[in-house]
Coordinates of C-alpha atoms and ligand atoms in Angstrom, one line a residue:
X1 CA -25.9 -10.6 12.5
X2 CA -22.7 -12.2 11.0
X3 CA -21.0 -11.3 8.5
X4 CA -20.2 -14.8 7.0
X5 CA -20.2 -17.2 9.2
X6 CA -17.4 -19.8 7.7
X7 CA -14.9 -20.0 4.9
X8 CA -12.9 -23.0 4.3
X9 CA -9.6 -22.5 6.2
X10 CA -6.4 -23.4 3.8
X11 CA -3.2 -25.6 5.1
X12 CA -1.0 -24.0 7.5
X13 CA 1.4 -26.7 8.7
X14 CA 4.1 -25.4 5.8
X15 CA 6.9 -23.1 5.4
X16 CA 7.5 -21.3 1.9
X17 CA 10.8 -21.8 1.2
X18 CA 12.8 -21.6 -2.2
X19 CA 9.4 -21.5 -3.7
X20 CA 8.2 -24.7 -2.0
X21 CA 6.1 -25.8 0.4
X22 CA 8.6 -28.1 3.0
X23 CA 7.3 -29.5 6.4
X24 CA 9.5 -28.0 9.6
X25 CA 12.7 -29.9 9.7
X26 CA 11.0 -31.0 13.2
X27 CA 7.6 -31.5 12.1
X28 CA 6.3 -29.4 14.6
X29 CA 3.4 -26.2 14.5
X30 CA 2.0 -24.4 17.6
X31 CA -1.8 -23.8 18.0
X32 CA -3.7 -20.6 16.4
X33 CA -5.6 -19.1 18.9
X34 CA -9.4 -17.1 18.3
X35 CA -9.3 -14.6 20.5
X36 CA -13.0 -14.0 20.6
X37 CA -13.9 -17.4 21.9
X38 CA -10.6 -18.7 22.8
X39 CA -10.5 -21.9 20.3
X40 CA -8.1 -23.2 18.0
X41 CA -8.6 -22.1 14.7
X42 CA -5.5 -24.3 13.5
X43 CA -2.3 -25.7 13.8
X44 CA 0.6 -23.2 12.4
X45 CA 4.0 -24.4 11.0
X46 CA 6.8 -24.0 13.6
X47 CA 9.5 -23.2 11.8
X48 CA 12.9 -24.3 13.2
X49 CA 16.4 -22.8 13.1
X50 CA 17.2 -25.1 10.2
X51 CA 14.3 -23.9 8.7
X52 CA 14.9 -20.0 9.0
X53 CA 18.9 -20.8 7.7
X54 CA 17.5 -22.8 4.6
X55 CA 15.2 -19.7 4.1
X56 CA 18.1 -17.5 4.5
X57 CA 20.1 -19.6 1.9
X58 CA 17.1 -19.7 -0.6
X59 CA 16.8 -16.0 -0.4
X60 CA 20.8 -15.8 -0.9
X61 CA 20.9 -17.4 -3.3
X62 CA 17.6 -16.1 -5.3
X63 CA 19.7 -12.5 -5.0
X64 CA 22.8 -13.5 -6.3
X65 CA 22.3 -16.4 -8.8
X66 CA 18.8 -16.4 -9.9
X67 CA 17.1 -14.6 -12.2
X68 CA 15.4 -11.9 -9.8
X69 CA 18.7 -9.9 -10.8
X70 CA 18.6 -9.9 -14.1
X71 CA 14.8 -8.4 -14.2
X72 CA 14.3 -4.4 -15.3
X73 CA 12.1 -2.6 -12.7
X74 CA 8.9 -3.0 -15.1
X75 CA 9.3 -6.3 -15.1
X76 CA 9.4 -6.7 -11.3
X77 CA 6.4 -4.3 -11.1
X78 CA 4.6 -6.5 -13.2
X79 CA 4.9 -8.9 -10.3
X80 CA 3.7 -6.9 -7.7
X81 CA 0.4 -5.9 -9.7
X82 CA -0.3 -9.5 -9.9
X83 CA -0.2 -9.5 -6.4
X84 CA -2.1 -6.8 -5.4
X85 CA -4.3 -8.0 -7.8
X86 CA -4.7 -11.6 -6.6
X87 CA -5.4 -10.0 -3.1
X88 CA -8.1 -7.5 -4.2
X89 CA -9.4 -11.1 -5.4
X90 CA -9.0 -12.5 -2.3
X91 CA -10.3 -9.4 -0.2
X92 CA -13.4 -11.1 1.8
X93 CA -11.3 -14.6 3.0
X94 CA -8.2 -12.7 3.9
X95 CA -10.3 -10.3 6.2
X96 CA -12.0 -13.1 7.8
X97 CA -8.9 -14.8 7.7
X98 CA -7.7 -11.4 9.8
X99 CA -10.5 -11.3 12.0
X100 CA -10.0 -15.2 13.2
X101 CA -6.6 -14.4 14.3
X102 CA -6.2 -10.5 15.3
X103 CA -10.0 -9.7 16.4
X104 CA -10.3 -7.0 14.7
X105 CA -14.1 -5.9 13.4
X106 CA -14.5 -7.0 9.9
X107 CA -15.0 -3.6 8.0
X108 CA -11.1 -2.3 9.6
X109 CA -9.8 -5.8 7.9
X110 CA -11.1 -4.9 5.1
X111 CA -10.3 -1.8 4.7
X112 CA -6.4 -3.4 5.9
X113 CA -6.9 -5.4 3.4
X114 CA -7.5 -3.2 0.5
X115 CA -4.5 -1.1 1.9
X116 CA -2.1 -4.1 1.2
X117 CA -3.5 -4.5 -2.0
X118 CA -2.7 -0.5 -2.3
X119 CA 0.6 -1.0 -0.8
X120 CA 2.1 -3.8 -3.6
X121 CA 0.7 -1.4 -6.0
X122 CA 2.1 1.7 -5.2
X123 CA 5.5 -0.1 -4.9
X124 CA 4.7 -1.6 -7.7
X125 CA 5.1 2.1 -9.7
X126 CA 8.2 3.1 -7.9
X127 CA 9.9 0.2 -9.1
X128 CA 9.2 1.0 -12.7
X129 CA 10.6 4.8 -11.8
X130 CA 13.2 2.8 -10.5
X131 CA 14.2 2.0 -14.4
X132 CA 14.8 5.8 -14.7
X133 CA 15.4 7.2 -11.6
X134 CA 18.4 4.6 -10.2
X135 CA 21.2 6.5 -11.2
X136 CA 21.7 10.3 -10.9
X137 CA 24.8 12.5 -12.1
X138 CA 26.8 14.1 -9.3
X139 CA 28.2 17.3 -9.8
X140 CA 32.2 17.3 -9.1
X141 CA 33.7 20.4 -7.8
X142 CA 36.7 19.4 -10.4
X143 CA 35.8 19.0 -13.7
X144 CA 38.3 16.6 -14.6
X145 CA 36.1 13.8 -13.1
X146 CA 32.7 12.8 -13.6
X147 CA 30.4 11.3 -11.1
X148 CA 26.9 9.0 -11.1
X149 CA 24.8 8.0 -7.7
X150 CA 22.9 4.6 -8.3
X151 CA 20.7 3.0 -6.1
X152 CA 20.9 -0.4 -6.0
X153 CA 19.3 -3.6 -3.9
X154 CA 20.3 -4.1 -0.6
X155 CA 20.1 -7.5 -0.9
X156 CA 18.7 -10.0 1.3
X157 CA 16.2 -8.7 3.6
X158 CA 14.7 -10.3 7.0
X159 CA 11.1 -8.8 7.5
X160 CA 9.9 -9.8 11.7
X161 CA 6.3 -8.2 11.9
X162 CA 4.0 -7.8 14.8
X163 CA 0.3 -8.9 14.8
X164 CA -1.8 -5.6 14.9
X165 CA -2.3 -5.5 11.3
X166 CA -0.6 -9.0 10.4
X167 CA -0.7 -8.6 6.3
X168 CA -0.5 -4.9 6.2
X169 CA 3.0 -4.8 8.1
X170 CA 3.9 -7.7 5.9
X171 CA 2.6 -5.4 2.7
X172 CA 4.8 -2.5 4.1
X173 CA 8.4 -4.4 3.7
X174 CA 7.5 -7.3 1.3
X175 CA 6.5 -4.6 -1.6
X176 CA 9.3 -1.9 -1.1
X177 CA 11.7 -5.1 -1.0
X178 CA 10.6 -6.5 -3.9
X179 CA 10.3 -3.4 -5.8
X180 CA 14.0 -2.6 -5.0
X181 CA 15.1 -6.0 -6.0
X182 CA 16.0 -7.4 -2.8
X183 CA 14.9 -11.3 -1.5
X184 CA 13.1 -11.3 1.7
X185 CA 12.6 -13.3 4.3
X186 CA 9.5 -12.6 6.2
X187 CA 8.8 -14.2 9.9
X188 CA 5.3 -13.0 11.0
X189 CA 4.4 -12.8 14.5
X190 CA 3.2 -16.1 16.0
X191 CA -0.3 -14.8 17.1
X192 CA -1.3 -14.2 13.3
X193 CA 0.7 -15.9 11.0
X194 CA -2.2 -16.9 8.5
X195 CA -2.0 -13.7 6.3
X196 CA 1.5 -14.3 5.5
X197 CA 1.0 -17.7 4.5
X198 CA -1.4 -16.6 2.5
X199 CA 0.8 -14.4 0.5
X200 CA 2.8 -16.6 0.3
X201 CA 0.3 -18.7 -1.9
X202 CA -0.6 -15.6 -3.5
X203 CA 3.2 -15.0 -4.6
X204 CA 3.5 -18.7 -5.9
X205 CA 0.2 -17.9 -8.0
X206 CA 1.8 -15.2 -9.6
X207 CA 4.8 -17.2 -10.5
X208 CA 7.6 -14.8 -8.2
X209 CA 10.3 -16.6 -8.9
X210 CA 11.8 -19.0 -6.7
X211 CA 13.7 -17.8 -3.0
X212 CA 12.7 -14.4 -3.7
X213 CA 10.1 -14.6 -1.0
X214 CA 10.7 -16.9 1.9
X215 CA 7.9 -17.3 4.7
X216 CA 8.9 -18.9 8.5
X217 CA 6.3 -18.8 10.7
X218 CA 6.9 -19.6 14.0
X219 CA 8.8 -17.8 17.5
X220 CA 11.0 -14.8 17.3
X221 CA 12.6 -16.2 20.1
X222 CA 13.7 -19.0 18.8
X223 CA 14.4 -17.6 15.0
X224 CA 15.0 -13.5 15.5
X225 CA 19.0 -14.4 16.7
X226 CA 19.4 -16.6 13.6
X227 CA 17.7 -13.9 11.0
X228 CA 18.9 -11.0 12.7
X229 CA 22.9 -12.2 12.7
X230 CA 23.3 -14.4 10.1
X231 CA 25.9 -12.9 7.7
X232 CA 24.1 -14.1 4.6
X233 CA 21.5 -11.7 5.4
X234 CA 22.1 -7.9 4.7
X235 CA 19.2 -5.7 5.9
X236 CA 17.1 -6.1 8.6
X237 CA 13.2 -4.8 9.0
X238 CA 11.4 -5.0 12.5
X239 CA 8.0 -3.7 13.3
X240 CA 7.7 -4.3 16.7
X241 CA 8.0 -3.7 20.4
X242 CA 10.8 -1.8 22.2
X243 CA 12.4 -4.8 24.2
X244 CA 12.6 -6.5 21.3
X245 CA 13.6 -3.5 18.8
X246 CA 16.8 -3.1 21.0
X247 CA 18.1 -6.8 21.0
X248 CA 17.2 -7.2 17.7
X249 CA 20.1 -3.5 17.4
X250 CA 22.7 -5.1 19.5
X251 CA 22.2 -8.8 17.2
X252 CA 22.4 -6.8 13.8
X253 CA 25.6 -5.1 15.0
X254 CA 27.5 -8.5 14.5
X255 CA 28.1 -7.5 11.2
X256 CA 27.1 -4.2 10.7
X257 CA 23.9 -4.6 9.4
X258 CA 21.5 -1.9 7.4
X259 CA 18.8 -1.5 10.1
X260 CA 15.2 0.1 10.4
X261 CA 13.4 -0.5 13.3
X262 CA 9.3 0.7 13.5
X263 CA 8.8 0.8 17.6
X264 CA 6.1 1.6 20.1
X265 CA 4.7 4.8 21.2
X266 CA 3.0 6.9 23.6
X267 CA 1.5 9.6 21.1
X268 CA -0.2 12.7 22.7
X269 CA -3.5 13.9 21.4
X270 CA -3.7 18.2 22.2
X271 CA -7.1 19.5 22.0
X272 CA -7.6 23.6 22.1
X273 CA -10.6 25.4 23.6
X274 CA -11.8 26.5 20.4
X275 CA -12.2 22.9 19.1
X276 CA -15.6 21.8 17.5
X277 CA -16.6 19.2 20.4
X278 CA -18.4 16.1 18.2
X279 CA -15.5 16.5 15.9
X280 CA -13.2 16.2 18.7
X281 CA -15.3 13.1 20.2
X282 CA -14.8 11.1 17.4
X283 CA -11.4 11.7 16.2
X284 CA -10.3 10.9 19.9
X285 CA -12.1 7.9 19.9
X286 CA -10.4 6.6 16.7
X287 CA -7.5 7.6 17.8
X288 CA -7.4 5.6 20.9
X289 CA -10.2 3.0 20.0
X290 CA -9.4 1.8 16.2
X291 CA -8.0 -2.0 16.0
X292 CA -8.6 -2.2 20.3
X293 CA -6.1 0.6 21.0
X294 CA -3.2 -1.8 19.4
X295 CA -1.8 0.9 17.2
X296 CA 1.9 1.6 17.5
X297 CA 0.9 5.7 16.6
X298 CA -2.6 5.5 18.7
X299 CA -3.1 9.0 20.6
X300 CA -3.0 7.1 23.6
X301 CA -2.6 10.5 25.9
X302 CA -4.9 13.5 25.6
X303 CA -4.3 16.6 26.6
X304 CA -7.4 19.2 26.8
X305 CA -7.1 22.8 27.3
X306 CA -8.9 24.0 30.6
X307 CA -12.2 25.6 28.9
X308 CA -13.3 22.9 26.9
X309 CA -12.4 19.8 29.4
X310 CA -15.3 19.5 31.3
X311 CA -18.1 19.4 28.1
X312 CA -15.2 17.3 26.5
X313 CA -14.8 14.5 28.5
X314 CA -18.8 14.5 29.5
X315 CA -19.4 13.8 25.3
X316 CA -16.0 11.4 25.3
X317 CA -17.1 8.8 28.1
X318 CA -20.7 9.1 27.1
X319 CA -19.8 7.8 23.6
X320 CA -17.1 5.5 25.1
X321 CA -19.8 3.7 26.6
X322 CA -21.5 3.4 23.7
X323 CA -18.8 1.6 21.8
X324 CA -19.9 -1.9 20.3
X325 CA -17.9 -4.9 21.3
X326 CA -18.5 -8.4 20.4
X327 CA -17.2 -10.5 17.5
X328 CA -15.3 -9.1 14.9
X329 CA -17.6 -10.8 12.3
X330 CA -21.0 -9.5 13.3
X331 CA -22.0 -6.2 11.9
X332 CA -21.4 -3.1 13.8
X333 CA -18.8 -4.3 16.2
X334 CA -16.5 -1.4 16.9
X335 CA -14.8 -2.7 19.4
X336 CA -13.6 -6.7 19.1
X337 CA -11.4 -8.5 21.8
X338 CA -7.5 -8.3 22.1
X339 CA -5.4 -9.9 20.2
X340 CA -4.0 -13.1 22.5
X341 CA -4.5 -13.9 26.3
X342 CA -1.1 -12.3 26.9
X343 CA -1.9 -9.0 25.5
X344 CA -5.0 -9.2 27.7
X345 CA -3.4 -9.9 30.9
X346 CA -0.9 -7.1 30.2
X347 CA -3.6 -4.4 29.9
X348 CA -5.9 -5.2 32.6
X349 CA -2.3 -5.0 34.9
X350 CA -1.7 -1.8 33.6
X351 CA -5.1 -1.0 34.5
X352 CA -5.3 -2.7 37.7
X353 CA -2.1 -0.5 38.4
X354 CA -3.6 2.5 37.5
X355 CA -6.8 2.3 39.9
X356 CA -4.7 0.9 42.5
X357 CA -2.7 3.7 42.9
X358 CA -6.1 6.2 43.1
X359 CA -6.1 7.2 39.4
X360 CA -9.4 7.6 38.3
X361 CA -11.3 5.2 35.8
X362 CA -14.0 7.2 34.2
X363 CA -15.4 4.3 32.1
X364 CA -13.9 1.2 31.1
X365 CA -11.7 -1.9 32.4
X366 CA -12.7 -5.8 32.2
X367 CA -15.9 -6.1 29.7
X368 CA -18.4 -8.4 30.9
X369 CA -17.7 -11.3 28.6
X370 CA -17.8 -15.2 29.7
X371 CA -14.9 -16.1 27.1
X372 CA -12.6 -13.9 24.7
X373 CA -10.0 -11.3 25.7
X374 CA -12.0 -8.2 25.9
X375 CA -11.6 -5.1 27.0
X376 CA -13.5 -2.2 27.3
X377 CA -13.0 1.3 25.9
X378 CA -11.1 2.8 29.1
X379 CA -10.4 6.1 30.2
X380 CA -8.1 7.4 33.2
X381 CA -8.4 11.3 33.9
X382 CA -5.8 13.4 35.5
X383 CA -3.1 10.8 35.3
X384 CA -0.1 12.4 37.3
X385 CA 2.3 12.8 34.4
X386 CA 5.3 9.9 36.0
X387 CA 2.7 7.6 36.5
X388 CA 3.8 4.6 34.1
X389 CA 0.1 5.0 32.7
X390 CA 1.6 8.4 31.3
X391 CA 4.8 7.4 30.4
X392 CA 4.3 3.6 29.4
X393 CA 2.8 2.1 26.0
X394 CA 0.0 0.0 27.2
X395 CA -1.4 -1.1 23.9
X396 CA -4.7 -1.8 24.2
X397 CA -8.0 0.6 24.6
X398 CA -7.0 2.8 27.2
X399 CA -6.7 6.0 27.4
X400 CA -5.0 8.4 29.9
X401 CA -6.3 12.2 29.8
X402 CA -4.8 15.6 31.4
X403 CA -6.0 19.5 31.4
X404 CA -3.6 22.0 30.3
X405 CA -4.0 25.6 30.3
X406 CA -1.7 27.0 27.1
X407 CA 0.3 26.1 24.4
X408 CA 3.4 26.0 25.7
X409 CA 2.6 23.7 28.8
X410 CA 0.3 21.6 25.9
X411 CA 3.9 21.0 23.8
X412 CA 5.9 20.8 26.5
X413 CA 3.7 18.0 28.3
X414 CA 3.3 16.3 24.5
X415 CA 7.1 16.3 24.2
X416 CA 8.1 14.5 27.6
X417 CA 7.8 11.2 26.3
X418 CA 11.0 8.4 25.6
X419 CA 8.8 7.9 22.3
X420 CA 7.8 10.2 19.6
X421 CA 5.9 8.4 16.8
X422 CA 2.8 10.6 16.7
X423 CA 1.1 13.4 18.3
X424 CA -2.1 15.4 16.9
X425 CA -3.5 18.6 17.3
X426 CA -7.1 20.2 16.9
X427 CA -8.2 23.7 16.7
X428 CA -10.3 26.0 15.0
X429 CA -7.1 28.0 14.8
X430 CA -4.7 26.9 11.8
X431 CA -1.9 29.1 12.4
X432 CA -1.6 27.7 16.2
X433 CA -2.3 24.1 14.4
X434 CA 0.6 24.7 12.3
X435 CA 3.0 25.9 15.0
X436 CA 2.0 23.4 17.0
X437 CA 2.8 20.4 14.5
X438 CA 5.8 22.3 13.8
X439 CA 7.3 22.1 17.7
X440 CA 6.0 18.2 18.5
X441 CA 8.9 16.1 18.5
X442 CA 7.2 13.3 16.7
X443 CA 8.1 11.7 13.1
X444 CA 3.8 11.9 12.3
X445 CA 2.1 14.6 13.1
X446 CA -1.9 14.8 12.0
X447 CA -4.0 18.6 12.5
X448 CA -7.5 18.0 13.4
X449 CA -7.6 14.1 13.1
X450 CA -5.6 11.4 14.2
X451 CA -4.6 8.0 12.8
X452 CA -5.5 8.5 8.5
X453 CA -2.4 6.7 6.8
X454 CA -1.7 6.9 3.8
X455 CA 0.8 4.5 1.6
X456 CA 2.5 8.1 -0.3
X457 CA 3.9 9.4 3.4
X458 CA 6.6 8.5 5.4
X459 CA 5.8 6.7 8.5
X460 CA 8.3 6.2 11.6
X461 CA 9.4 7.6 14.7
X462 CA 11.7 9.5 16.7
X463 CA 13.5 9.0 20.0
X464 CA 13.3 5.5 20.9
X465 CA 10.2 4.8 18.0
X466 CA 12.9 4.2 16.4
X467 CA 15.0 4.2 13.7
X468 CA 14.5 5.1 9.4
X469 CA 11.0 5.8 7.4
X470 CA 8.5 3.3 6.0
X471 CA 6.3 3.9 3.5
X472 CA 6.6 6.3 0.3
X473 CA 10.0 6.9 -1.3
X474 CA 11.5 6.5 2.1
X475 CA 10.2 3.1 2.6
X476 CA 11.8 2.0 -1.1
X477 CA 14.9 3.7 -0.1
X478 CA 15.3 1.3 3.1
X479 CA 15.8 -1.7 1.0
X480 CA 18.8 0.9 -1.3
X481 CA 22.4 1.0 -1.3
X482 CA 23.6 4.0 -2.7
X483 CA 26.8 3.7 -4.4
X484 CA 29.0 6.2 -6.1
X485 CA 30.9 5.8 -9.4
X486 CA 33.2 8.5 -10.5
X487 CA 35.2 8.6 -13.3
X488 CA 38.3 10.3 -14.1
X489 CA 37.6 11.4 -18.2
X490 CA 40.8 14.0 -18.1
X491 CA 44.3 13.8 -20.4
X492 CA 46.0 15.7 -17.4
X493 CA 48.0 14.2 -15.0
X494 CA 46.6 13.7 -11.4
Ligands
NAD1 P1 7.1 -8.0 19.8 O1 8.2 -7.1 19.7 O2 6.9 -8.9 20.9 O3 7.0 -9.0 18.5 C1 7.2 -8.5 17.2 C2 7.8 -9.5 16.3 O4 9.1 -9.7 16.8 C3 7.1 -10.9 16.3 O5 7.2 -11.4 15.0 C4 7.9 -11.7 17.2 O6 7.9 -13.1 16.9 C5 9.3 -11.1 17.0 N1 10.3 -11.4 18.1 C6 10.0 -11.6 19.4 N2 11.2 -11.8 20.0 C7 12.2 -11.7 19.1 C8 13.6 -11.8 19.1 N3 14.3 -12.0 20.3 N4 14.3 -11.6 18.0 C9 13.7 -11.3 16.8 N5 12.4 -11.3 16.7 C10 11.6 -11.4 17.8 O7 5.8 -7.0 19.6 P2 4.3 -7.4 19.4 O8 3.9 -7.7 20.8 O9 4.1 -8.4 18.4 O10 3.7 -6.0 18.9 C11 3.4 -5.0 19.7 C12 4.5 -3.9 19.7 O11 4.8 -3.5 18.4 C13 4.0 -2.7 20.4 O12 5.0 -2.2 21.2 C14 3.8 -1.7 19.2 O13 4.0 -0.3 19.5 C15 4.8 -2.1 18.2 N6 4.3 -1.8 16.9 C16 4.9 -0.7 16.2 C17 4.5 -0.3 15.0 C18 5.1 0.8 14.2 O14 4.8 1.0 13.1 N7 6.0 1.6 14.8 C19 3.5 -1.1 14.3 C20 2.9 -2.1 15.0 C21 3.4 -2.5 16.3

C-alpha cells in the first residue's frame, strides 16, 4: 500500500536570488532523477557561475546595506518561527518531496522533516538570547581598563550540502545563519535539490527580506570554486565528502576564510558480552541500516566481544534478512533504494571488492530488483582490519563486523580509523560504558544506542571528520565573530 500516490510537483527551473525568482543566466537545468524507478521527476535549475556571483552579491549586499542589520534578535527569531511553522504546514509534500529524490522510506522523511522544522525553531530561541547574551564583560588583570566580548555576524555565509538528508543539512546552517544575522548562500547537492527550493518558497512566504537567503542549485564542480573563494564571501559551511572537504580547505585559504567542514566516517559500533541481545539487534541495525546506510555517523564497523558473537550475529543476519525494501512511499519499507546510480555503482564495487578478495558476505549485496538502485542490507564478518572495507567509508548498507576479546583491544581497534565522527558502546555495565565513551576518539559518542540526534548537542568530528561543531550553541557560534572592545576609563598616564 502507498502512502500517497501523487502531489502536484512545484516549478524547479529557478534560482532564488535577491529575493527573486531569475532563470539561469544560460537557461539551462539538469534532470532529477527517482531513484526507485529511475525516471525523471523534473528538470532542476542549473545555476551558472554568473548565477552563484549574483547570489553572492545579493547576499553581500543584504548583510551590509539592507535591513537584515538593523533587526534585534527577536525580531529575526520571529522569522524563523514563521518558517518552521510554514514547514510543519508543509510536512506531508516536503517528505514526499524527500522520498522522490533521496529514496528514503516515508516515515524517516517525516520524521526529517519535523526535525527541520525543530531546527529553525530552536535557532529561532538562541537568536532571541542573542539580544542578551552578545556581549560579555571581560575581566582585565589591570583595572585601569575595562573590557566587553561581543559576538557578532560573520557575515556572508556559503552553505554546500550533501543529499542524505537534503533539507535537514540545509535546516542545520540556514537557521544558525540566520539566527546570527549572517546572509547565506545555500547550494544543495545536485541529486536533491527540491527541498531547498522549497525553502526557498517558504522563506519568500514569510517575507525574509530580500538577499538574505540565496538558493543555487546546480554542480559543485562548476560553482564550489566560485562560493568557496570569492572574497565577498566570509564563512564557509560544507557537509560533505572527504575529497571534496579538502579542496574546498585549500580554495577557502585564498583569503583566509572562517571554515567548518562536517566529513565522512567510519564509526565503530563495540558490543560487550553482557549485552541484552534483541536490544543489541536492533540498535545495530539502525545504526548501519537507517536512510540505506548513507549516514555520515552510521556505525558502519562492529566490533563484538568473543562470548556473545556467535548468538549475535545468528539474531543480526536473521533480522537483516528480514529488512523491507521497496519504495519509499509504500507502508513499511525499511529499507528504500540509494540515492543516484553513482552511489549505487560505488557500493556494489566496494562490495564486489570485498568478496573478491575472500571476505565473507553473510547476507546481503545486489537486491533482486528489475529497476531502482537497491541494495540490500549487507554484512561482511571478520574483515581483516587494512582491508579498505575496514578502513574506507562505503556509504551505503553495509556493514563490516570483527570479534574482540577485551576492552582494550575493543578501543584500540575502534580508535584506528583516519575518521572519528562516531563510535557507540553497549553494555549492561555503565561504569565500563562510561570509560569506554570516555577513551573513543570520536566527537559523538552514544552508550547503548546509536544514531538518536538531537538539535541541543553538538555534532561533528574529529581527525579527518573534520573541522568545528554543528548544532546547539556550537552550531550558532560558527556563523560568530568574536570581537573584543576594551576601554581605557583611567586619569593616569599609560
Ligand atoms: P560530495 O562531497 O560529493 O558533495 C557534497 C556537496 O559538495 C554537494 O552539494 C556537491 O555539489 C558539492 N561539491 C562537489 N564538488 C565540489 C567542489 N569541487 N567544490 C565545492 N562543492 C562541491 O558528497 P556527497 O556524495 O553529496 O555526500 C556524501 C558524503 O558526505 C559522505 O562522504 C558523507 O560521509 C558525507 N556527509 C557527512 C555528514 C556529516 O555530518 N559529517 C553528513 C552527510 C554527509
Amino acid at each position: 500500500m502507498t502512502t500517497k500516490s501523487t502531489y502536484p510537483l512545484g516549478d524547479y527551473q529557478k534560482l532564488y536570488i535577491n529575493g527573486a525568482w531569475v532563470s539561469p543566466t544560460d537557461g539551462a537545468t539538469f534532470e532529477s532523477i527517482n531513484p526507485y524507478d529511475e525516471s525523471v521527476i523534473t528538470h532542476i535549475a542549473k545555476a551558472s557561475q554568473d548565477d552563484a556571483l549574483q547570489a553572492v552579491q545579493a547576499a553581500r549586499h543584504a548583510f551590509d546595506d539592507g535591513e537584515w542589520c538593523t533587526l534585534s534578535g527577536k525580531e529575526r527569531a520571529a522569522y524563523l518561527r514563521a518558517i518552521a511553522a510554514k514547514i510543519h504546514e508543509n510536512l506531508e509534500y516536503l517528505a514526499y518531496l524527500e522520498v522522490l529524490d533521496n529514496g528514503k522510506p516515508i516515515d524517516e522523511a517525516r520524521w526529517d522533516i519535523a526535525d527541520t522544522a525543530g531546527c529553525f525553531e530552536f535557532y529561532a530561541q538562541l537568536a532571541e538570547e542573542l539580544d542578551d547574551t552578545a556581549e560579555t564583560p571581560v575581566v582585565l588583570s589591570d583595572e585601569r581598563f575595562d573590557s566587553v566580548a561581543r559576538r557578532e555576524a560573520v557575515g556572508v555565509a556559503v552553505a554546500i550540502i550533501p543529499w542524505n538528508y537534503p533539507m535537514l543539512m540545509a535546516a542545520w546552517k540556514v537557521a544558525p545563519a540566520l539566527a546570527a544575522g549572517c546572509t547565506m548562500v545555500l547550494k544543495p547537492a545536485e541529486a536533491t535539490s527540491m527541498t531547498a527550493i522549497e525553502l526557498g518558497r517558504i522563506a519568500e512566504k514569510v517575507g525574509l527580506p530580500k538577499g538574505v537567503l540565496n538558493i543555487v542549485t546546480g554542480f559543485g564542480s562548476e560553482l564550489g570554486d566560485v562560493l568557496t573563494t570569492h572574497p565577498d564571501v566570509d564563512k564557509v559551511a560544507f557537509t560533505g565528502s572527504v575529497p571534496v572537504g579538502k579542496h574546498i580547505m585549500q580554495k577557502a585559504a585564498s583569503n583566509v576564510k572562517n571554515l567548518s567542514l562536517e566529513l565522512g566516517g567510519k564509526s565503530a559500533f563495540v558490543v560487550f558480552d553482557d549485552s541484552d541481545i534483541e536490544q543489541a539487534v536492533e540498535w545495530i541495525l539502525f545504526g548501519i541500516f537507517w536512510n540505506q546506510g548513507q549516514v555520515c555517523s552510521a556505525t558502519s564497523r562492529l566490533l563484538i566481544q568473543n562470548g556473545i558473537y556467535d548468538k549475535l550475529m545468528d539474531r543480526l543476519v536473521a533480522e537483516a534478512k528480514n529488512i523491507r525494501m521497496g519504495s519509499g512511499l509504500d507502508i513499511g519499507v525499511k529499507l528504500g533504494p540509494l540515492v543516484n546510480e553513482k552511489q549505487y555503482r560505488s557500493v556494489l564495487s566496494a562490495i564486489n571488492k570485498a568478496q573478491a578478495d575472500g571476505i565473507h558476505m553473510a547476507t546481503g549485496g545486489k537486491a533482486d530488483f528489475v529497476k531502482g538502485y537497491f541494495v540490500a542490507p549487507t554484512i561482511f564478518t571478520d574483515v581483516p582490519t587494512d582491508h579498505e572495507l575496514w578502513t574506507t567509508e562505503v556509504f551505503g548498507p553495509v556493514l563490516a563486523v570483527r570479534r574482540f576479546d577485551d576492552e582494550a583491544e575493543a578501543i584500540r581497534l575502534a580508535n584506528d580509523s583516519q575518521f572519528g565522527l562516531a563510535a557507540a558502546v553497549m553494555s549492561a555495565d555503565d561504569a565500563r560504558c562510561q570509560r569506554v565513551a570516555r577513551a573513543f576518539c570520536a566527537g559523538i559518542v552514544w552508550i547503548n544506542c546509536s544514531q538518536p540526534t538531537f538539535t541541543e548537542a553538538p555534532w561533528g568530528g574529529y581527525k579527518q571528520s573534520g573541522i568545528g561543531r554543528e548544532l546547539g550553541e556550537w552550531g550558532l557560534n560558527n556563523y560568530l565573530e568574536t570581537k573584543q572592545i576594551t576601554r581605557y576609563h583611567s586619569q593616569q598616564a599609560w
